Coordinates of C-alpha atoms and ligand atoms in Angstrom, one line a residue:
M1 CA 127.1 74.9 91.9
M2 CA 125.6 76.8 88.9
T3 CA 123.2 79.5 89.8
H4 CA 119.9 80.1 88.0
R5 CA 121.4 83.3 86.5
E6 CA 124.4 81.4 85.2
L7 CA 122.1 78.7 83.7
R8 CA 120.1 81.4 81.9
K9 CA 123.3 83.0 80.5
S10 CA 124.9 79.7 79.4
Y11 CA 121.8 78.6 77.5
I12 CA 121.3 81.9 75.7
D13 CA 125.0 82.2 74.9
F14 CA 125.2 78.6 73.6
F15 CA 122.4 79.1 71.1
K16 CA 123.4 82.6 70.1
K17 CA 126.8 81.1 69.1
R18 CA 124.7 79.0 66.8
D19 CA 123.1 82.0 65.1
H20 CA 119.9 82.2 67.2
V21 CA 118.3 85.5 68.0
Q22 CA 116.9 86.1 71.5
I23 CA 113.3 87.1 71.4
E24 CA 111.3 88.8 74.2
P25 CA 109.2 86.3 76.1
S26 CA 105.5 86.9 75.8
S27 CA 103.3 88.0 78.7
L28 CA 102.4 85.2 81.3
V29 CA 98.9 86.4 81.2
L30 CA 97.2 86.5 77.8
Y31 CA 94.7 89.3 77.4
N32 CA 94.0 89.1 73.7
D33 CA 94.2 85.4 73.1
P34 CA 90.7 83.8 73.2
T35 CA 92.2 80.3 73.3
T36 CA 93.8 80.3 76.7
L37 CA 94.2 82.3 79.9
F38 CA 98.0 81.9 80.4
T39 CA 101.1 81.2 78.4
S40 CA 101.7 77.5 79.1
A41 CA 104.5 76.7 76.5
G42 CA 107.2 78.7 74.9
M43 CA 105.9 77.9 71.4
Q44 CA 102.5 79.4 72.1
P45 CA 103.3 82.9 70.7
L46 CA 104.9 81.3 67.6
I47 CA 102.1 79.2 66.2
S48 CA 101.6 81.3 63.0
N49 CA 105.4 81.1 62.4
L50 CA 105.4 77.4 62.8
L51 CA 102.7 77.4 60.2
G52 CA 104.8 79.4 57.8
A53 CA 104.4 83.1 58.5
K54 CA 107.7 84.9 58.6
H55 CA 109.0 85.9 62.0
P56 CA 110.5 89.4 62.1
M57 CA 113.6 88.1 64.0
G58 CA 114.4 85.3 61.5
T59 CA 114.3 81.5 61.5
R60 CA 116.4 80.6 64.6
L61 CA 115.0 81.9 67.8
I62 CA 115.6 81.5 71.5
D63 CA 114.1 82.7 74.8
I64 CA 113.2 81.7 78.3
Q65 CA 109.4 81.9 78.7
P66 CA 107.5 82.2 82.0
C67 CA 104.7 79.7 81.9
F68 CA 101.7 78.8 84.1
R69 CA 99.9 75.4 84.1
S70 CA 96.9 75.2 86.3
V71 CA 96.4 71.5 85.4
D72 CA 99.3 70.7 87.7
I73 CA 97.9 72.4 90.7
D74 CA 97.1 69.2 92.5
E75 CA 100.5 67.7 91.8
V76 CA 102.3 70.5 93.6
G77 CA 103.7 69.1 96.9
D78 CA 105.6 66.2 95.4
G79 CA 108.8 68.2 95.1
R80 CA 108.9 68.1 91.3
H81 CA 105.7 69.9 90.1
T82 CA 105.0 73.6 90.1
T83 CA 102.3 75.7 88.5
F84 CA 104.6 78.5 87.6
F85 CA 107.8 77.5 85.8
E86 CA 110.1 78.8 83.1
M87 CA 110.7 77.1 79.9
M88 CA 113.9 77.4 78.0
G89 CA 113.0 77.4 74.3
N90 CA 114.8 77.3 71.0
W91 CA 113.1 77.1 67.6
S92 CA 113.9 76.4 64.1
L93 CA 111.2 77.9 61.8
G94 CA 111.9 75.8 58.7
D95 CA 115.6 76.1 59.2
Y96 CA 117.7 73.3 61.0
F97 CA 116.0 70.0 61.9
K98 CA 116.7 66.8 63.9
K99 CA 120.4 66.4 63.3
E100 CA 121.4 69.9 64.6
Q101 CA 118.9 70.0 67.4
I102 CA 119.8 66.6 68.8
E103 CA 123.6 67.2 68.6
W104 CA 123.4 70.7 70.0
Y105 CA 121.3 70.0 73.0
W106 CA 123.2 66.8 73.9
T107 CA 126.4 68.9 73.8
F108 CA 124.7 71.6 75.9
F109 CA 123.5 69.2 78.6
T110 CA 126.6 66.9 78.7
E111 CA 129.4 69.4 78.1
V112 CA 128.2 72.9 79.1
L113 CA 126.1 71.7 82.1
S114 CA 128.2 68.6 82.6
L115 CA 125.3 66.3 83.4
P116 CA 126.6 62.7 83.7
K117 CA 125.7 60.8 80.5
E118 CA 124.9 57.6 82.6
K119 CA 122.1 59.5 84.3
L120 CA 120.5 60.7 81.0
Y121 CA 117.8 58.7 79.1
V122 CA 116.2 59.7 75.8
T123 CA 112.9 58.7 74.2
I124 CA 111.7 58.6 70.6
F125 CA 108.4 58.1 68.9
E126 CA 107.7 54.4 68.1
G127 CA 105.4 55.1 65.1
N128 CA 101.9 54.1 64.3
K129 CA 99.7 53.4 61.3
E130 CA 99.7 57.1 60.2
I131 CA 103.1 58.3 61.3
P132 CA 106.4 56.4 60.9
K133 CA 108.8 55.6 63.7
D134 CA 111.3 58.3 64.3
I135 CA 114.3 56.2 63.1
E136 CA 116.3 59.4 62.3
S137 CA 116.3 60.5 65.9
E138 CA 117.2 57.0 67.1
T139 CA 120.1 56.8 64.8
L140 CA 121.3 60.3 65.8
W141 CA 121.2 59.4 69.5
K142 CA 123.1 56.2 68.8
K143 CA 125.7 58.1 66.8
L144 CA 126.2 60.4 69.8
G145 CA 127.1 57.3 71.9
V146 CA 123.9 57.0 73.9
A147 CA 123.6 53.3 74.9
P148 CA 120.7 51.4 73.4
S149 CA 119.4 50.7 76.9
H150 CA 119.1 54.5 77.4
I151 CA 117.0 55.0 74.3
R152 CA 113.3 54.1 74.8
E153 CA 110.4 54.2 72.4
Y154 CA 106.9 55.4 73.3
D155 CA 103.6 55.9 71.5
V156 CA 101.6 59.0 70.7
K157 CA 100.6 59.5 74.4
K158 CA 104.2 60.1 75.4
N159 CA 106.2 61.0 72.3
W160 CA 103.9 63.2 70.3
W161 CA 103.4 66.9 71.2
S162 CA 100.7 69.4 70.3
R163 CA 98.9 71.8 72.5
S164 CA 95.9 69.6 72.5
G165 CA 97.7 66.2 73.0
P166 CA 97.8 63.2 70.6
P167 CA 96.7 63.5 66.9
E168 CA 93.1 62.4 67.5
S169 CA 92.6 65.3 69.9
M170 CA 94.1 68.0 67.7
P171 CA 91.6 70.5 66.3
E172 CA 91.6 71.6 62.6
G173 CA 94.7 73.7 61.9
E174 CA 96.6 72.6 65.0
V175 CA 100.3 71.9 64.6
G176 CA 102.3 69.1 66.2
G177 CA 104.8 66.3 65.7
P178 CA 106.8 63.5 67.1
S179 CA 109.0 64.4 70.0
S180 CA 112.2 63.2 71.6
E181 CA 112.4 63.8 75.3
L182 CA 115.3 63.8 77.8
F183 CA 115.1 62.3 81.3
F184 CA 117.4 62.6 84.3
E185 CA 117.7 59.7 86.7
F186 CA 117.6 60.6 90.4
D187 CA 119.1 57.6 92.2
T188 CA 117.8 58.8 95.6
V189 CA 114.2 58.4 94.5
L190 CA 113.3 54.7 94.6
H191 CA 110.6 53.2 92.5
T192 CA 107.4 52.1 94.3
P193 CA 105.2 49.4 92.9
R194 CA 102.1 51.6 93.2
F195 CA 103.3 53.2 89.9
G196 CA 103.7 49.9 88.1
S197 CA 105.8 46.8 88.4
V198 CA 108.6 48.0 86.2
C199 CA 110.2 51.5 86.3
H200 CA 111.0 53.3 83.1
P201 CA 111.7 56.9 82.0
N202 CA 108.0 57.8 81.7
C203 CA 107.1 56.2 85.0
E204 CA 105.4 58.7 87.4
C205 CA 107.3 57.5 90.5
G206 CA 109.9 60.3 90.2
H207 CA 113.0 58.1 89.8
Y208 CA 113.3 59.5 86.2
V209 CA 112.2 63.1 85.6
E210 CA 111.6 64.7 82.2
I211 CA 113.8 67.7 81.8
A212 CA 113.6 68.6 78.1
N213 CA 111.5 68.0 75.0
S214 CA 112.3 68.5 71.4
V215 CA 109.3 68.5 69.2
F216 CA 109.7 68.1 65.5
V217 CA 106.8 70.1 64.3
E218 CA 106.1 68.9 60.8
Y219 CA 102.4 68.1 60.8
K220 CA 99.2 70.1 60.8
K221 CA 95.7 68.7 61.3
S222 CA 93.7 69.3 58.1
N223 CA 90.5 67.7 57.0
N224 CA 90.6 65.3 59.9
S225 CA 94.0 63.9 59.0
L226 CA 97.6 64.9 59.5
Q227 CA 99.2 66.7 56.6
L228 CA 102.9 67.6 56.3
L229 CA 103.6 71.3 56.8
P230 CA 105.4 73.1 54.0
Q231 CA 108.3 73.6 56.5
K232 CA 110.0 71.4 59.1
N233 CA 110.3 73.1 62.5
V234 CA 111.9 72.4 65.8
D235 CA 110.2 73.4 69.1
F236 CA 112.5 72.8 72.1
G237 CA 111.2 73.2 75.6
G238 CA 113.5 72.7 78.6
G239 CA 112.1 72.8 82.1
F240 CA 114.2 75.4 83.7
D241 CA 113.5 74.6 87.4
R242 CA 113.9 70.8 86.7
I243 CA 117.2 71.4 84.9
M244 CA 118.4 73.3 88.0
A245 CA 117.4 70.2 90.1
A246 CA 119.3 67.9 87.7
I247 CA 122.4 70.1 88.0
Q248 CA 122.4 69.8 91.7
N249 CA 121.4 66.1 91.5
N250 CA 118.6 66.6 94.0
P251 CA 115.0 66.1 92.7
D252 CA 113.6 68.6 95.1
L253 CA 113.1 71.8 93.0
F254 CA 112.4 73.8 96.2
T255 CA 116.1 73.4 97.3
T256 CA 117.4 75.2 94.2
D257 CA 118.1 78.9 94.2
L258 CA 114.8 79.5 92.4
F259 CA 113.1 78.7 95.7
S260 CA 115.5 78.5 98.7
Q261 CA 115.0 82.1 99.8
I262 CA 111.2 81.7 99.7
I263 CA 111.5 78.6 101.9
T264 CA 113.7 80.4 104.4
S265 CA 111.3 83.3 104.6
L266 CA 108.4 80.8 105.1
E267 CA 110.3 79.0 107.8
E268 CA 110.5 82.3 109.6
L269 CA 106.8 83.1 109.1
A270 CA 105.7 79.6 110.3
N271 CA 108.4 79.2 112.8
K272 CA 108.9 75.6 111.5
K273 CA 111.5 73.9 109.5
Y274 CA 110.9 72.9 105.8
E275 CA 111.8 69.3 106.5
S276 CA 109.0 69.0 109.0
Q277 CA 106.1 69.6 106.5
K278 CA 107.7 69.7 103.0
S279 CA 104.4 69.4 101.1
E280 CA 102.8 72.4 102.7
F281 CA 105.9 74.5 102.2
Q282 CA 106.1 73.6 98.6
V283 CA 102.4 74.4 97.9
I284 CA 102.8 77.8 99.5
A285 CA 106.1 78.6 97.9
D286 CA 104.8 77.7 94.4
H287 CA 101.4 79.3 94.8
I288 CA 102.7 82.6 96.2
K289 CA 105.4 82.8 93.5
A290 CA 102.8 82.2 90.8
S291 CA 100.5 84.8 92.4
V292 CA 103.3 87.3 92.4
M293 CA 103.9 86.7 88.7
I294 CA 100.2 86.9 87.9
C295 CA 99.7 90.1 89.9
K296 CA 102.7 91.6 88.1
A297 CA 100.8 91.1 84.9
G298 CA 98.0 93.3 86.2
I299 CA 95.5 90.7 87.4
T300 CA 93.6 91.1 90.7
P301 CA 91.6 88.3 92.4
S302 CA 88.1 87.9 91.1
N303 CA 85.5 85.2 90.3
K304 CA 86.4 84.8 86.7
E305 CA 89.2 83.7 84.3
Q306 CA 92.7 84.7 85.4
G307 CA 91.4 86.5 88.5
Y308 CA 89.8 83.3 89.7
V309 CA 93.0 81.3 89.2
L310 CA 94.8 83.9 91.3
R311 CA 92.1 83.8 94.0
R312 CA 92.4 80.0 94.2
L313 CA 96.2 80.2 94.5
I314 CA 96.1 82.7 97.3
R315 CA 93.3 80.9 99.2
R316 CA 94.9 77.5 98.9
S317 CA 98.2 78.9 100.2
L318 CA 96.4 80.5 103.1
V319 CA 94.8 77.3 104.2
K320 CA 98.2 75.6 104.0
M321 CA 99.7 78.4 106.1
N322 CA 97.0 77.7 108.6
I323 CA 98.0 74.1 108.7
L324 CA 101.6 75.2 109.2
G325 CA 100.4 77.2 112.2
C326 CA 100.8 80.7 110.8
S327 CA 98.5 83.4 112.0
M328 CA 95.1 83.7 110.2
K329 CA 96.3 87.0 108.6
P330 CA 100.0 86.5 108.0
D331 CA 102.1 89.4 106.8
I332 CA 102.9 88.4 103.2
K333 CA 105.5 91.1 102.5
P334 CA 108.6 89.2 103.5
L335 CA 107.5 86.3 101.3
V336 CA 106.9 88.5 98.3
K337 CA 110.2 90.2 98.9
S338 CA 112.1 86.9 98.7
I339 CA 110.4 86.1 95.4
L340 CA 111.2 89.6 94.0
T341 CA 114.9 89.2 95.1
I342 CA 115.2 85.9 93.2
Y343 CA 113.8 87.3 90.0
D344 CA 115.1 90.9 90.4
G345 CA 115.7 92.3 86.9
L346 CA 113.9 89.5 85.2
Y347 CA 110.5 89.9 83.5
D348 CA 110.4 93.6 84.6
L349 CA 110.3 92.5 88.3
S350 CA 112.0 94.5 91.0
E351 CA 111.8 94.9 94.7
Q352 CA 109.9 98.2 94.0
D353 CA 106.9 95.9 93.1
N354 CA 106.6 94.7 96.7
G355 CA 104.1 97.4 97.8
T356 CA 101.5 96.9 95.1
I357 CA 101.8 93.1 94.8
S358 CA 101.7 92.5 98.6
K359 CA 98.7 94.7 98.9
T360 CA 96.7 92.8 96.3
I361 CA 97.5 89.5 98.0
Q362 CA 97.0 90.9 101.5
D363 CA 93.5 92.3 100.5
E364 CA 92.5 88.8 99.3
I365 CA 93.7 87.3 102.5
E366 CA 91.4 89.7 104.4
R367 CA 88.5 88.8 102.1
F368 CA 89.2 85.0 102.5
D369 CA 89.3 85.4 106.3
E370 CA 85.6 86.1 106.0
T371 CA 84.9 83.2 103.7
L372 CA 86.9 80.9 105.9
R373 CA 84.8 81.9 108.8
R374 CA 81.6 81.5 106.8
G375 CA 82.8 78.1 105.7
L376 CA 83.4 77.1 109.3
K377 CA 79.9 78.3 110.1
Y378 CA 78.5 76.1 107.3
F379 CA 80.6 73.2 108.4
N380 CA 79.4 73.5 112.0
K381 CA 75.8 73.2 110.9
L382 CA 76.3 69.9 109.0
N383 CA 75.3 66.6 110.6
N384 CA 78.0 63.9 110.8
D385 CA 76.4 61.9 108.1
Q386 CA 76.5 64.8 105.7
L387 CA 80.2 65.5 106.0
S388 CA 81.6 63.1 103.3
E389 CA 79.1 64.4 100.8
Q390 CA 79.7 68.0 101.7
A391 CA 83.5 67.8 101.6
F392 CA 83.5 68.6 97.9
N393 CA 81.2 71.6 98.4
L394 CA 83.4 73.0 101.1
Y395 CA 86.4 72.6 98.7
Q396 CA 84.6 74.2 95.8
T397 CA 82.7 77.0 97.5
Y398 CA 84.8 77.8 100.5
G399 CA 88.2 76.8 99.2
F400 CA 88.7 74.2 102.0
P401 CA 91.3 71.6 100.9
L402 CA 90.3 68.0 101.6
E403 CA 92.8 67.7 104.4
V404 CA 91.3 70.7 106.3
T405 CA 87.8 69.1 106.2
Q406 CA 89.4 65.8 107.2
E407 CA 91.0 67.4 110.2
L408 CA 87.8 69.2 111.2
T409 CA 85.8 66.0 110.8
A410 CA 88.3 64.0 112.8
Q411 CA 87.8 66.5 115.7
R412 CA 84.2 65.3 115.8
G413 CA 85.4 61.7 116.0
V414 CA 84.2 60.9 112.5
T415 CA 86.2 59.5 109.6
L416 CA 85.6 61.2 106.3
D417 CA 84.8 58.9 103.3
T418 CA 87.4 60.5 100.9
N419 CA 86.2 58.4 98.0
T420 CA 83.0 60.5 97.7
F421 CA 85.2 63.6 97.5
H422 CA 87.5 62.1 94.8
Q423 CA 84.6 60.8 92.7
M424 CA 82.9 64.3 92.8
N425 CA 86.2 65.9 92.0
Q426 CA 86.8 63.6 89.1
T427 CA 83.4 64.3 87.6
H428 CA 84.0 68.0 88.1
K429 CA 87.4 67.8 86.4
K430 CA 85.9 65.9 83.4
L431 CA 83.2 68.5 83.1
S432 CA 85.6 71.5 83.3
K433 CA 87.9 69.8 80.8
K434 CA 85.0 69.6 78.4
A435 CA 84.3 73.2 79.0
S436 CA 87.9 74.2 78.4
I437 CA 87.9 72.2 75.2
G438 CA 85.0 74.4 74.1
F439 CA 86.9 77.5 75.1
F440 CA 89.9 76.3 73.2
K441 CA 87.9 75.5 70.0
G442 CA 86.1 78.8 70.4
G443 CA 89.4 80.7 69.8
L444 CA 91.8 81.3 67.0
A445 CA 93.7 78.1 67.8
D446 CA 91.3 76.5 65.5
Q447 CA 92.7 78.0 62.3
S448 CA 90.0 76.7 60.1
E449 CA 89.1 78.8 57.0
Q450 CA 86.0 80.4 58.6
V451 CA 87.9 81.4 61.8
V452 CA 90.6 83.0 59.8
I453 CA 88.0 84.9 57.7
Y454 CA 86.4 86.2 60.9
H455 CA 89.8 87.2 62.3
T456 CA 90.3 89.5 59.3
A457 CA 86.8 90.7 59.7
T458 CA 87.5 91.8 63.3
H459 CA 90.3 94.1 62.0
L460 CA 87.8 95.7 59.6
I461 CA 85.2 96.1 62.3
H462 CA 87.8 97.6 64.7
Q463 CA 88.7 100.3 62.1
A464 CA 85.1 100.9 61.1
L465 CA 84.1 101.4 64.7
R466 CA 86.9 104.0 65.0
D467 CA 85.7 105.7 61.8
V468 CA 82.1 106.0 63.1
L469 CA 82.5 106.3 66.9
G470 CA 85.9 108.1 67.0
A471 CA 89.5 107.2 67.8
G472 CA 88.5 106.7 71.5
V473 CA 87.4 103.1 70.5
R474 CA 89.9 100.7 72.0
Q475 CA 89.9 96.9 71.6
E476 CA 89.4 94.9 74.8
G477 CA 89.6 91.4 73.4
S478 CA 88.1 89.0 70.9
N479 CA 86.8 85.5 70.6
I480 CA 86.3 83.8 67.3
T481 CA 84.6 80.6 66.5
G482 CA 83.6 79.0 63.1
E483 CA 80.0 80.3 63.8
R484 CA 80.6 83.9 64.8
L485 CA 83.1 86.5 65.9
R486 CA 82.9 88.4 69.2
F487 CA 84.7 91.7 69.6
D488 CA 84.9 93.6 72.9
F489 CA 85.7 97.3 72.8
Q490 CA 85.8 100.4 74.9
S491 CA 83.8 103.5 74.0
S492 CA 82.7 106.4 76.2
F493 CA 79.1 106.1 74.8
K494 CA 76.8 103.4 73.6
P495 CA 76.6 103.3 69.8
T496 CA 73.2 103.9 68.3
D497 CA 71.5 101.4 65.9
E498 CA 72.2 103.8 63.0
E499 CA 75.9 103.9 63.9
I500 CA 76.2 100.1 64.1
Q501 CA 74.5 99.9 60.7
E502 CA 77.0 102.4 59.3
V503 CA 79.9 100.2 60.8
Q504 CA 78.4 97.2 59.0
N505 CA 78.1 99.1 55.7
I506 CA 81.7 100.3 55.9
V507 CA 83.0 96.7 56.6
N508 CA 81.0 95.3 53.7
E509 CA 82.2 98.1 51.4
K510 CA 85.8 97.3 52.3
I511 CA 85.2 93.6 51.6
S512 CA 83.8 94.4 48.2
E513 CA 86.8 96.6 47.4
K514 CA 88.8 93.3 47.3
L515 CA 91.6 94.8 49.4
P516 CA 94.9 92.9 49.9
V517 CA 95.8 91.7 53.4
Y518 CA 99.5 91.5 54.0
N519 CA 102.0 91.2 56.8
L520 CA 105.0 93.5 57.6
A521 CA 107.8 93.0 60.1
L522 CA 108.9 96.5 61.3
P523 CA 110.7 98.1 64.1
K524 CA 108.1 98.9 66.8
S525 CA 108.7 102.7 66.4
E526 CA 108.0 102.6 62.7
A527 CA 104.8 100.5 63.2
E528 CA 103.6 103.1 65.7
K529 CA 104.5 105.9 63.3
L530 CA 102.4 104.2 60.6
G531 CA 99.5 104.4 63.1
A532 CA 99.2 100.6 63.5
L533 CA 96.8 99.9 66.4
S534 CA 98.4 98.0 69.2
F535 CA 96.7 96.1 72.0
F536 CA 97.3 98.4 74.9
R537 CA 97.8 95.7 77.5
E538 CA 100.3 93.7 75.4
K539 CA 104.1 94.2 75.7
Y540 CA 105.8 94.1 72.3
A541 CA 109.3 93.3 71.2
D542 CA 111.5 95.8 69.4
T543 CA 110.5 94.4 66.0
V544 CA 106.9 93.7 65.5
S545 CA 104.5 92.0 63.1
I546 CA 101.7 94.1 61.7
Y547 CA 98.8 93.2 59.4
C548 CA 97.6 95.8 56.9
I549 CA 94.4 95.8 54.9
G550 CA 94.5 97.9 51.7
G551 CA 97.4 99.9 50.3
S552 CA 100.5 97.7 49.5
A553 CA 103.7 96.6 51.2
E554 CA 105.4 99.5 49.5
Q555 CA 102.7 101.9 50.5
P556 CA 101.3 100.7 53.8
D557 CA 100.6 104.2 55.0
V558 CA 97.4 104.3 52.8
A559 CA 96.1 101.0 54.1
Y560 CA 92.6 101.1 55.6
S561 CA 93.5 99.0 58.6
K562 CA 96.9 98.5 60.3
E563 CA 97.2 96.4 63.5
F564 CA 99.9 94.8 65.5
C565 CA 99.0 91.1 65.0
G566 CA 100.5 87.7 64.5
G567 CA 97.9 86.5 62.1
P568 CA 96.7 84.3 60.4
H569 CA 94.5 86.2 57.9
V570 CA 93.0 85.8 54.5
I571 CA 95.0 87.3 51.7
N572 CA 92.3 89.4 50.3
T573 CA 89.1 90.8 51.8
D574 CA 87.2 89.3 48.9
A575 CA 87.4 85.9 50.8
I576 CA 85.3 87.3 53.6
G577 CA 81.9 87.4 52.0
K578 CA 79.2 89.5 53.8
I579 CA 79.4 90.4 57.4
K580 CA 76.3 91.0 59.6
I581 CA 76.5 92.6 63.0
D582 CA 74.0 90.6 65.0
N583 CA 74.2 92.3 68.4
V584 CA 76.0 94.9 70.4
K585 CA 75.6 94.9 74.2
K586 CA 77.0 96.7 77.2
I587 CA 79.2 94.5 79.4
G588 CA 81.0 97.1 81.5
S589 CA 80.8 100.7 82.4
S590 CA 82.3 101.7 79.1
T591 CA 82.8 98.3 77.5
F592 CA 80.7 96.9 74.7
R593 CA 80.5 93.4 73.2
L594 CA 79.8 93.0 69.5
Y595 CA 78.7 89.8 67.8
A596 CA 78.9 89.4 64.0
S597 CA 78.7 86.5 61.6
Ligands
LIG1 N1 106.1 72.7 73.2 C1 106.8 71.6 73.9 C2 106.5 71.5 75.3 O1 105.8 72.3 75.9 C3 108.3 71.9 73.7 O2 108.6 73.2 73.8 O3 106.9 70.6 75.9

């Protein structure tokens, strides 16, 4: 049976033979991207290149990208969903298109991985009023010998991909396109009517599982409609864990070598067999693995952003461990060790990390122990007729999963009305989705003219702050909307009103000098030699993209501002107009937040 290390190598080798360059995956945790907390798709770091900016490594790229999707958190436990996963990705940036992509990956799956053709199903986009049916892909699949009964058509909900979903949900500037997906049929999973009367590749019953997706990124949302991009791109995403499951013809991801050691370690901790309580084992294995990956990226549990996600993962696993009968404060080290052994040498992970990561998780376990006790105290004060209504509060505030409250309630001889919980949960989800949409729009993912203008303005502000306050100024993050820009920075002292006025004057002076803004792809060492400012928490590849303001591509050393950045930017500062710094406030011991418009 192929191991996960062999699968990695065969995929990379296959595409390297087809002139692809392997790029460094980006960090799982995104510190300087206002649009999202985690990398959730391989294409995320390549947006500006899909839009047309030159990538320093060329037009054919490949990598395996660690990803985290918190939206799937409630699905974990069905054997085929995880929050942390790896995505095999290959990209054509205006280079090859449908013909090569479809032929190559069919060869890869059927010849290199030897997946039986009769178990594979492909899907294509059926077309709508705005976008034609993907006849080209259909014809290509037929030519490759895929039986017509194994080629299915779906609408935008299933066969259109953009980070924000179907065309109508795409914000201004977002890229996307029709997709062609590949499904593997698991005979051992039988269809159940609760998922619909007829089973089909996109049915949720688990009989068919999506293992790969080729997106033909040729559209951009512009002025409320879809416009063709100047270049045709391919964005391929292969679910690494699911492909491992397909290779072994067993839908349970947790039996692959990406998980088996974790399960064994958990069996020892719980003194129970995996088969006896699969769902709990799966949640713990997934959540602790994701926690290890997030801790490795430098995050610690907290009440906001990535730290909150980490806290939820650890607490949820702890309650599940409790259900499995583990002690209230289990020793997490052997579990973390099993994860580090599986990924040893990948993503900078090694067994040396066990001390730090286990301590972070263990500390949170100690803290949760207290919350758990407080939650129980709260629960014990509730009357029987309050329990159904309070189940959601216990879930939200004390991290009690529904089944824990159900068990506690049953001990009182009362049956919990779970509908109330589900209704409140649904309302909460809808609300948080609406919030997250705002968060998304608030960032650079909206590549509207004004957002791009503000993005360039942040570079000028960054440099001007350093001019006035000294080179100790360091960027902490930014968040840009069409209405204003927000720039967080570190400084050992609070700037005075006069100093802020001076920063504003310098920025406006640079704008009026009509300085060119240009992009250079350079070896990292040369970019550093030039003095380009990098974001200290980010890990960069050997060749990097920098944006300069002033000077010229031939003489970038005299540029006013030089920063490691993927763009996009205006081409001349002239486009910015006037910038006004509206407010600067202290948000940490030496961190300040500046708003400008
Ligand atoms: N971006 C697509 C996905 O995430 C293909 O890589 O499925």
